[in-house]
Every structure is written in C-alpha cells, then in structure tokens.
Tab-separated table of C-alpha atoms in Angstrom:
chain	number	residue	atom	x	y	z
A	1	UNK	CA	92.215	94.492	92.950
A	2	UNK	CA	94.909	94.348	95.412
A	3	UNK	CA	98.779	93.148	95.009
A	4	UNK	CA	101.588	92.925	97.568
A	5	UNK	CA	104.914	93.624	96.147
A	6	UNK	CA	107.437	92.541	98.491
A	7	UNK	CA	109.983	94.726	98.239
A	8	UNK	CA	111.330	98.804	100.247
A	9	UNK	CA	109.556	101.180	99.082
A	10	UNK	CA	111.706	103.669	96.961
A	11	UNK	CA	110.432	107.221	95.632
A	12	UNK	CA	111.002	108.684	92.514
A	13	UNK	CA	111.439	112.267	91.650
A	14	UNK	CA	107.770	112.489	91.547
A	15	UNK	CA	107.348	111.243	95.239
A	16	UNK	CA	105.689	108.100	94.898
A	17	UNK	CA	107.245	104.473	94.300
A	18	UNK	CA	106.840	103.911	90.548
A	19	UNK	CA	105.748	100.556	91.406
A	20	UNK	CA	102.990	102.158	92.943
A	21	UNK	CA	102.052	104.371	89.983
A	22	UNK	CA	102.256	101.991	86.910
A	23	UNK	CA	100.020	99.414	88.915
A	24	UNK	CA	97.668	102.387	89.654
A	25	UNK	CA	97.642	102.846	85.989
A	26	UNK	CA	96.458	99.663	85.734
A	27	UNK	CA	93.705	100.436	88.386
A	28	UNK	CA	95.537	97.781	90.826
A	29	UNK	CA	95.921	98.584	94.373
A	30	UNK	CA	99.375	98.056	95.316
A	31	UNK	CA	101.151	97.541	98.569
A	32	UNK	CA	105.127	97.411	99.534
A	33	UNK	CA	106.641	95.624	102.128
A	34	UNK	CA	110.030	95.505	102.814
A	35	UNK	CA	111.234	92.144	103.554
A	36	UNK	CA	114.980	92.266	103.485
A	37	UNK	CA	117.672	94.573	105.575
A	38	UNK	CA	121.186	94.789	104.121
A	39	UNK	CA	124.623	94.654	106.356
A	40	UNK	CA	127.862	96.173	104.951
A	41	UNK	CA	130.387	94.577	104.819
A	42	UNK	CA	134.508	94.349	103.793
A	43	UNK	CA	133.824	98.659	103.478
A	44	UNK	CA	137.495	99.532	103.781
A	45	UNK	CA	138.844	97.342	101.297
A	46	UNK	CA	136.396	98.384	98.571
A	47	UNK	CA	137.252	102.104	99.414
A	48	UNK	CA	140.983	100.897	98.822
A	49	UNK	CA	139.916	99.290	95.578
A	50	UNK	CA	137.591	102.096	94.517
A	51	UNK	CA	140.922	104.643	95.359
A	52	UNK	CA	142.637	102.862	92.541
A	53	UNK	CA	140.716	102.958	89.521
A	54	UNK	CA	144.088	102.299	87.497
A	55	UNK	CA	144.041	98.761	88.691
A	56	UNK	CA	141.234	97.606	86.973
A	57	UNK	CA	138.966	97.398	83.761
A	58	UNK	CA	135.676	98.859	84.781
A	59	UNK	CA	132.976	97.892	87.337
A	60	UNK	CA	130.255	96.177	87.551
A	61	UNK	CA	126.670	96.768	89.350
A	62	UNK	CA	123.948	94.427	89.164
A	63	UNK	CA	122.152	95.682	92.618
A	64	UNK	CA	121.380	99.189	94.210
A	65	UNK	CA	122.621	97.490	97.524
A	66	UNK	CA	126.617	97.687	95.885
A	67	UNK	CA	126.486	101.451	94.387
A	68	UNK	CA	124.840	102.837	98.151
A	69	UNK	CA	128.124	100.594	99.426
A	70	UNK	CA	130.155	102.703	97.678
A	71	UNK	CA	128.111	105.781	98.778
A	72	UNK	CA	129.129	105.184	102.206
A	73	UNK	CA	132.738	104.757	101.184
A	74	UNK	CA	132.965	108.340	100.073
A	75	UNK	CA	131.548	109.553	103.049
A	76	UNK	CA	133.316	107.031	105.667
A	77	UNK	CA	136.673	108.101	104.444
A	78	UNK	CA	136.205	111.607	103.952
A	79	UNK	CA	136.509	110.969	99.991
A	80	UNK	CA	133.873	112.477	98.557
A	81	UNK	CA	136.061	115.531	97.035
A	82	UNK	CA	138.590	113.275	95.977
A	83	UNK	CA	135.799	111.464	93.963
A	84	UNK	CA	134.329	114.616	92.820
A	85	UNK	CA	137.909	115.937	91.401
A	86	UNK	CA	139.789	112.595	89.920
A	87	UNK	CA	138.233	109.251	91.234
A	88	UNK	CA	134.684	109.869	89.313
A	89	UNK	CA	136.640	110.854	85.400
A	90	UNK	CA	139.107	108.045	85.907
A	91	UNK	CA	136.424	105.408	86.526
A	92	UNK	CA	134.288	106.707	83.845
A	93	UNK	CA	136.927	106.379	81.271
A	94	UNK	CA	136.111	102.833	81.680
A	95	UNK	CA	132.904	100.726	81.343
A	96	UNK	CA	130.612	100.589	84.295
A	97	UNK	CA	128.183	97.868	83.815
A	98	UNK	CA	124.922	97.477	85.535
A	99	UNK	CA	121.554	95.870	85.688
A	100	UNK	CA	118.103	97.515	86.047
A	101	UNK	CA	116.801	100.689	85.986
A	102	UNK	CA	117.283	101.362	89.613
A	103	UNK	CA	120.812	100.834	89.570
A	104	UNK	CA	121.721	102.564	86.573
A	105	UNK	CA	119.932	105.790	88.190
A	106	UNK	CA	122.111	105.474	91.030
A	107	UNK	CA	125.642	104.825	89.428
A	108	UNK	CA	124.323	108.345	87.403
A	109	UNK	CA	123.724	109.859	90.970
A	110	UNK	CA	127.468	108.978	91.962
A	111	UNK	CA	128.292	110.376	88.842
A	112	UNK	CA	128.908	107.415	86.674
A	113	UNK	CA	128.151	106.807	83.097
A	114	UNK	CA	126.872	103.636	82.516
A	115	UNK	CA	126.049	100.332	80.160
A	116	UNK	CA	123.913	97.552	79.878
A	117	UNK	CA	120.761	98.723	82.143
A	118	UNK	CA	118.251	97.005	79.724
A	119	UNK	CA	120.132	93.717	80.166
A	120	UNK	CA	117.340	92.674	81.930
A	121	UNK	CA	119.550	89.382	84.140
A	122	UNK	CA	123.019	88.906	85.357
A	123	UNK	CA	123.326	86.363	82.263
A	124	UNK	CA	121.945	88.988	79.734
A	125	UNK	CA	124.815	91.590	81.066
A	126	UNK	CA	127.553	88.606	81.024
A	127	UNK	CA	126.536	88.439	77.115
A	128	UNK	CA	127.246	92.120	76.638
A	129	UNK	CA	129.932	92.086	78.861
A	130	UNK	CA	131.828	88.972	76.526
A	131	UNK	CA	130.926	90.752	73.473
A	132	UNK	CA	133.256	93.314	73.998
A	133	UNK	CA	136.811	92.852	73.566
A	134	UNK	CA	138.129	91.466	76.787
A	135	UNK	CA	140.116	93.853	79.481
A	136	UNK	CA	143.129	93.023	80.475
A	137	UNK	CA	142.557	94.612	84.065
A	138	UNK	CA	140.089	93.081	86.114
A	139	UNK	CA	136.680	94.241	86.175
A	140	UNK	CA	135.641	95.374	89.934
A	141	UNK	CA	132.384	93.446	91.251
A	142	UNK	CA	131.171	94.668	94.772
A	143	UNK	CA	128.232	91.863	95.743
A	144	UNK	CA	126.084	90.556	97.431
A	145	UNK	CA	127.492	87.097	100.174
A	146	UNK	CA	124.976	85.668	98.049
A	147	UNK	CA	125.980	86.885	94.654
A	148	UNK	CA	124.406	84.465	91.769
A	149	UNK	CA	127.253	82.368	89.721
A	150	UNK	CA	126.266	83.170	86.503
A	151	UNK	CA	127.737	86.306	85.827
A	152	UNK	CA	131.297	85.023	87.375
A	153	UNK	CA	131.504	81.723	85.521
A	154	UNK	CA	129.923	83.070	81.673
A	155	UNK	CA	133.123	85.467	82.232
A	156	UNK	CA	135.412	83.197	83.862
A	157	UNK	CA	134.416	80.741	80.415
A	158	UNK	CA	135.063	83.834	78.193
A	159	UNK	CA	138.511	84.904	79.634
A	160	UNK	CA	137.112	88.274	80.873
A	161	UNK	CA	139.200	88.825	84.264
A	162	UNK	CA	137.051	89.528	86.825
A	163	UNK	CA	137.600	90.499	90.956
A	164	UNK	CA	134.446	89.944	93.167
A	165	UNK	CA	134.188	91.835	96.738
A	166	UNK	CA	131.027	91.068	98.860
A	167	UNK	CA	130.517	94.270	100.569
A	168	UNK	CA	126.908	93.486	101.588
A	169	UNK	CA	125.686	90.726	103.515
A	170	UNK	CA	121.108	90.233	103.066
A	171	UNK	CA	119.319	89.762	106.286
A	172	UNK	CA	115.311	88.993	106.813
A	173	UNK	CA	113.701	92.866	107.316
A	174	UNK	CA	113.029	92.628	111.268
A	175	UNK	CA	109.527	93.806	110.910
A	176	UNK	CA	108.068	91.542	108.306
A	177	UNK	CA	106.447	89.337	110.604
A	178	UNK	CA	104.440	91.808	112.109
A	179	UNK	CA	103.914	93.630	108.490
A	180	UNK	CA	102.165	90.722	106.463
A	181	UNK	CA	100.350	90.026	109.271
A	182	UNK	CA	99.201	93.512	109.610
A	183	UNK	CA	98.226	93.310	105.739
A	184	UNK	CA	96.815	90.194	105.462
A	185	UNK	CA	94.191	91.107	108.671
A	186	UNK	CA	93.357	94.699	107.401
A	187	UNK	CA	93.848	93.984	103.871
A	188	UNK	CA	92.424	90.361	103.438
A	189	UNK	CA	94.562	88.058	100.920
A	190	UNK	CA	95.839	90.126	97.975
A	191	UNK	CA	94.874	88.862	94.520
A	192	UNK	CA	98.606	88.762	93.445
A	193	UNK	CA	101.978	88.733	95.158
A	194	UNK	CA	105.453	89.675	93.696
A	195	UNK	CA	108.997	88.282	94.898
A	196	UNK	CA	111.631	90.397	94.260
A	197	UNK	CA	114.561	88.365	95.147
A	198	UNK	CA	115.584	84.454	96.060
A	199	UNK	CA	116.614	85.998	99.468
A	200	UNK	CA	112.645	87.744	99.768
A	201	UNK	CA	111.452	84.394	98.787
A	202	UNK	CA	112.751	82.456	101.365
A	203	UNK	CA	112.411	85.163	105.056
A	204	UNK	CA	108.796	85.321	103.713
A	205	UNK	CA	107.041	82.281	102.181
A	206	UNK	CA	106.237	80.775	105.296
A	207	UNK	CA	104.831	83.833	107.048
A	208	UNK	CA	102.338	83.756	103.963
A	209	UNK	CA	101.551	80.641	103.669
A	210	UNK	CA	100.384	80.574	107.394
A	211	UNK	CA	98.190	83.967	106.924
A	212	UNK	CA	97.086	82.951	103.389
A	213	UNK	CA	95.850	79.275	104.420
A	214	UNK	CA	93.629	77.266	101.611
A	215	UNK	CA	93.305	80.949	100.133
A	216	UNK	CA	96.728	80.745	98.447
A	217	UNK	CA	95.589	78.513	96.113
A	218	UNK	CA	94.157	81.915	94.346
A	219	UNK	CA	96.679	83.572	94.952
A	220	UNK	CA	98.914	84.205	91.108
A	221	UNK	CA	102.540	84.504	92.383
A	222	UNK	CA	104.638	86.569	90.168
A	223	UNK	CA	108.570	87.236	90.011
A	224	UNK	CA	110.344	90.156	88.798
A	225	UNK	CA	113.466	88.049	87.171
A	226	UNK	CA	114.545	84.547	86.030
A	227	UNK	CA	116.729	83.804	89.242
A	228	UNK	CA	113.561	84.319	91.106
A	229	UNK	CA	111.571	82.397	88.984
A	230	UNK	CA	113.836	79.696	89.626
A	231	UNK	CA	113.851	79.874	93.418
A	232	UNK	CA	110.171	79.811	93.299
A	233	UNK	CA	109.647	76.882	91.462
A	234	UNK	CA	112.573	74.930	93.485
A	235	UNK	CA	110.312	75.977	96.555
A	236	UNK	CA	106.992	74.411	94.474
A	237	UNK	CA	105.408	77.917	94.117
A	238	UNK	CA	103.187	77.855	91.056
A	239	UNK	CA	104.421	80.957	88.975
A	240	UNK	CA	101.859	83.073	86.855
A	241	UNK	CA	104.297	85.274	85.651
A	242	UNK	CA	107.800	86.681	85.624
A	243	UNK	CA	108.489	90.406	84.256
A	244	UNK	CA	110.054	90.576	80.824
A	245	UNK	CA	112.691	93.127	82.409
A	246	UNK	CA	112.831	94.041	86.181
A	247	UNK	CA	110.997	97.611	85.567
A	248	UNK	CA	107.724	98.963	87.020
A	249	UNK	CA	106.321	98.979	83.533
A	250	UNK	CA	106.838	95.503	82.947
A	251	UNK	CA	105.921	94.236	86.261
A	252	UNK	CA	102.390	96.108	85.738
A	253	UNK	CA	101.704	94.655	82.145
A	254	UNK	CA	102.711	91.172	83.861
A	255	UNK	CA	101.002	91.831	86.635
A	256	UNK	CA	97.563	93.382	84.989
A	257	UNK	CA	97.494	90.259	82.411
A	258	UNK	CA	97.652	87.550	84.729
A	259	UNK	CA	94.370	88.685	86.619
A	260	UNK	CA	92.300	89.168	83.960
A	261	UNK	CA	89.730	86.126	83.284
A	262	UNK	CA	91.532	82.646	81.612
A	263	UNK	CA	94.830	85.236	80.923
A	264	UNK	CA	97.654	83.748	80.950
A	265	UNK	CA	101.773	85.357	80.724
C-alpha cells in the first residue's frame, strides 16, 4: 500500500529517511514531500544571546528548524571555535530541553547534552520543565513566528522565567504544487496521508483535496502530534490516527494499524 508523508526528506546514518524504513518494515510504500521552506530570521540577536550563556537558565528546542538557526550562527559570525572552546561547556552546564528525536540528535551534533526528547508535545516538555526547581535566569527559546502557546503560558503559570526569540519564519515549500500533483498522477491516491505540522496542513489541504476528488473519502488522514491533530479537526479532516510520540516507529505502528480491515487507533 502506498502513504504520502508530507514532510523533507532527512537521512539517517544509514542513508535512507527512517520514515522510509520503518514503513518498509511494515511492507508500506512510502513517499516524502516537502511542503514547507523555512526563513531565518532575528540571526544576530540570537548569536548575541547564544554568546552569553551566563545570562540565562538553559535552552529550549522543540524543532530542528531552531538548533540549524543556531548552526548558522556559528558559522555567520565566525564562532564556531569560540563554541568549540567555552560557549558549548558553559551551555551544557545547564539544561537544554528539547522535543523529538530529531532534535535531540541535532542539539548532540552541536555538541549539546540534552533532556526531555521522549516528551512527546510542547505540553509534555512544559510538565518536565515545571517539575524541576525553577531557574532564576531565563530559559532561552529560539522559535518558530508561529510558535504554539502552550509551552510559554504552562511556564509563565508555573513561575519558570522564560525569553522567546523567533529566529525562523515557515513558508509554503515552492514546489508542492507541482509535487502532489506529480504524485497523485503517477502514483494514483495514496491509501494514507500524514501531516506533520499545522503550518503543512494548511499550504497543502487544498492542493489535495482538488487531486484527491470523491477519492478522499478513503483516504485515513493521520497526524504525527496533538497540535496537529487539532488543526486537522478545526479544518473538518476526519483523523484515523495520531502517533503516540512523533518517531518513525510510532508513526509506522499508527500508520500500519489504521489500514488493516475494521482497525481502528
């Protein structure tokens, strides 16, 4: 069976997408399309921030998109041996908290140590985060323009300081017009499609509504996290599943028990 997972296609040290492999596990016939581009943003003033570890509490990662911001940081201002030397021990001498697999592996790439990966959501993180005794510096947040307001407000109710930066701004992928419809003639309507992200949702439900037609009906719409979730049923998207943790494993098992005969997840 096929499924479209919309979403860039990122290799592992193996050199395949482990999207890709666990679904093939599964005997599924996956598909990635990217549907979202990222602009940095505010790039100076997080390298100022991320200069002065002494002025805050720890950071805070809950998307790849903020950790390859601070990549280009390093490498815009010529920092990347003052990182190496002091910047990198001082921050890990404090809590760096992150969501998902894929960020945690690259905070480790930058060289940080990190907490909370299994979390799972934002809201899951803000417990961990509030059941720790509370910093009196600021915890460091680069984000997303369109950052969720859980994670800010459980900590803001807690008393946990926290300092927000958007240093990324999502825009729709420029070829994902021209990519579903690509898939959808070749391919033919895929038995399952995944939404990775409110932002996803919205640059790419109409697009597939057009090239599904009365065929969406079959289609069993699946979302990687609750925020999705949400922003699928406030569009009136009938949700099959959503992944008990944003991993490839649990996408799969999702994925795999929805399309079996009267399954349901």
């Amino acid at each position: 069976m096929k499924v479209l997972l919309l979403k860039d296609p990122k290799e592992d040290d193996g050199g395949q997408d482990p999207y890709i492999r666990e679904l093939g596990f599964r005997g599924l016939e996956a598909t990635l399309i990217p549907v979202l581009s990222f602009k940095f943003l505010s790039l100076s003033s997080f390298s100022e921030k991320l200069s002065h570890p002494e002025a805050y509490g720890g950071l805070i990662f809950t998307s790849p998109r903020a950790v390859e911001a601070v990549e280009l940081c390093l490498e815009k201002d010529n920092k990347t041996e003052a990182w190496k030397k002091s910047l990198k021990e001082k921050w890990n001498a404090k809590p760096v908290y992150v969501v998902g697999n894929a960020t945690a592996s690259l905070v480790r790439k930058i060289g940080l140590d990190s907490e909370g990966k299994n979390s799972g959501s934002a809201e899951k993180l803000a417990e961990c985060i509030c059941s720790r005794e509370s910093p009196a510096l600021p915890l460091l947040f680069p984000c997303g323009t369109l950052k969720g307001e859980i994670l800010p407000n459980m900590l803001k109710d807690q008393g946990v300081p926290m300092e927000s930066l958007p240093v990324y701004q999502k825009i729709p992928h420029p070829g994902i017009h021209g990519d579903l419809r690509s898939y959808f003639s070749k391919q033919g309507v895929p038995a399952s499609i995944t939404f990775f992200s409110p932002s996803g949702l919205t640059y790419s439900l109409q697009h597939i509504q057009e090239l599904s037609g009365d065929s969406i009906k079959h289609i069993k719409f699946v979302a990687i996290g609750p925020n999705t979730a949400r922003a699928m049923a406030a569009q009136g998207l009938p949700l099959s599943c959503t992944a008990e943790s944003p991993t490839p494993e649990a996408l799969a098992r999702g994925i795999w028990k929805v399309l079996q005969p009267h399954a349901c997840c």
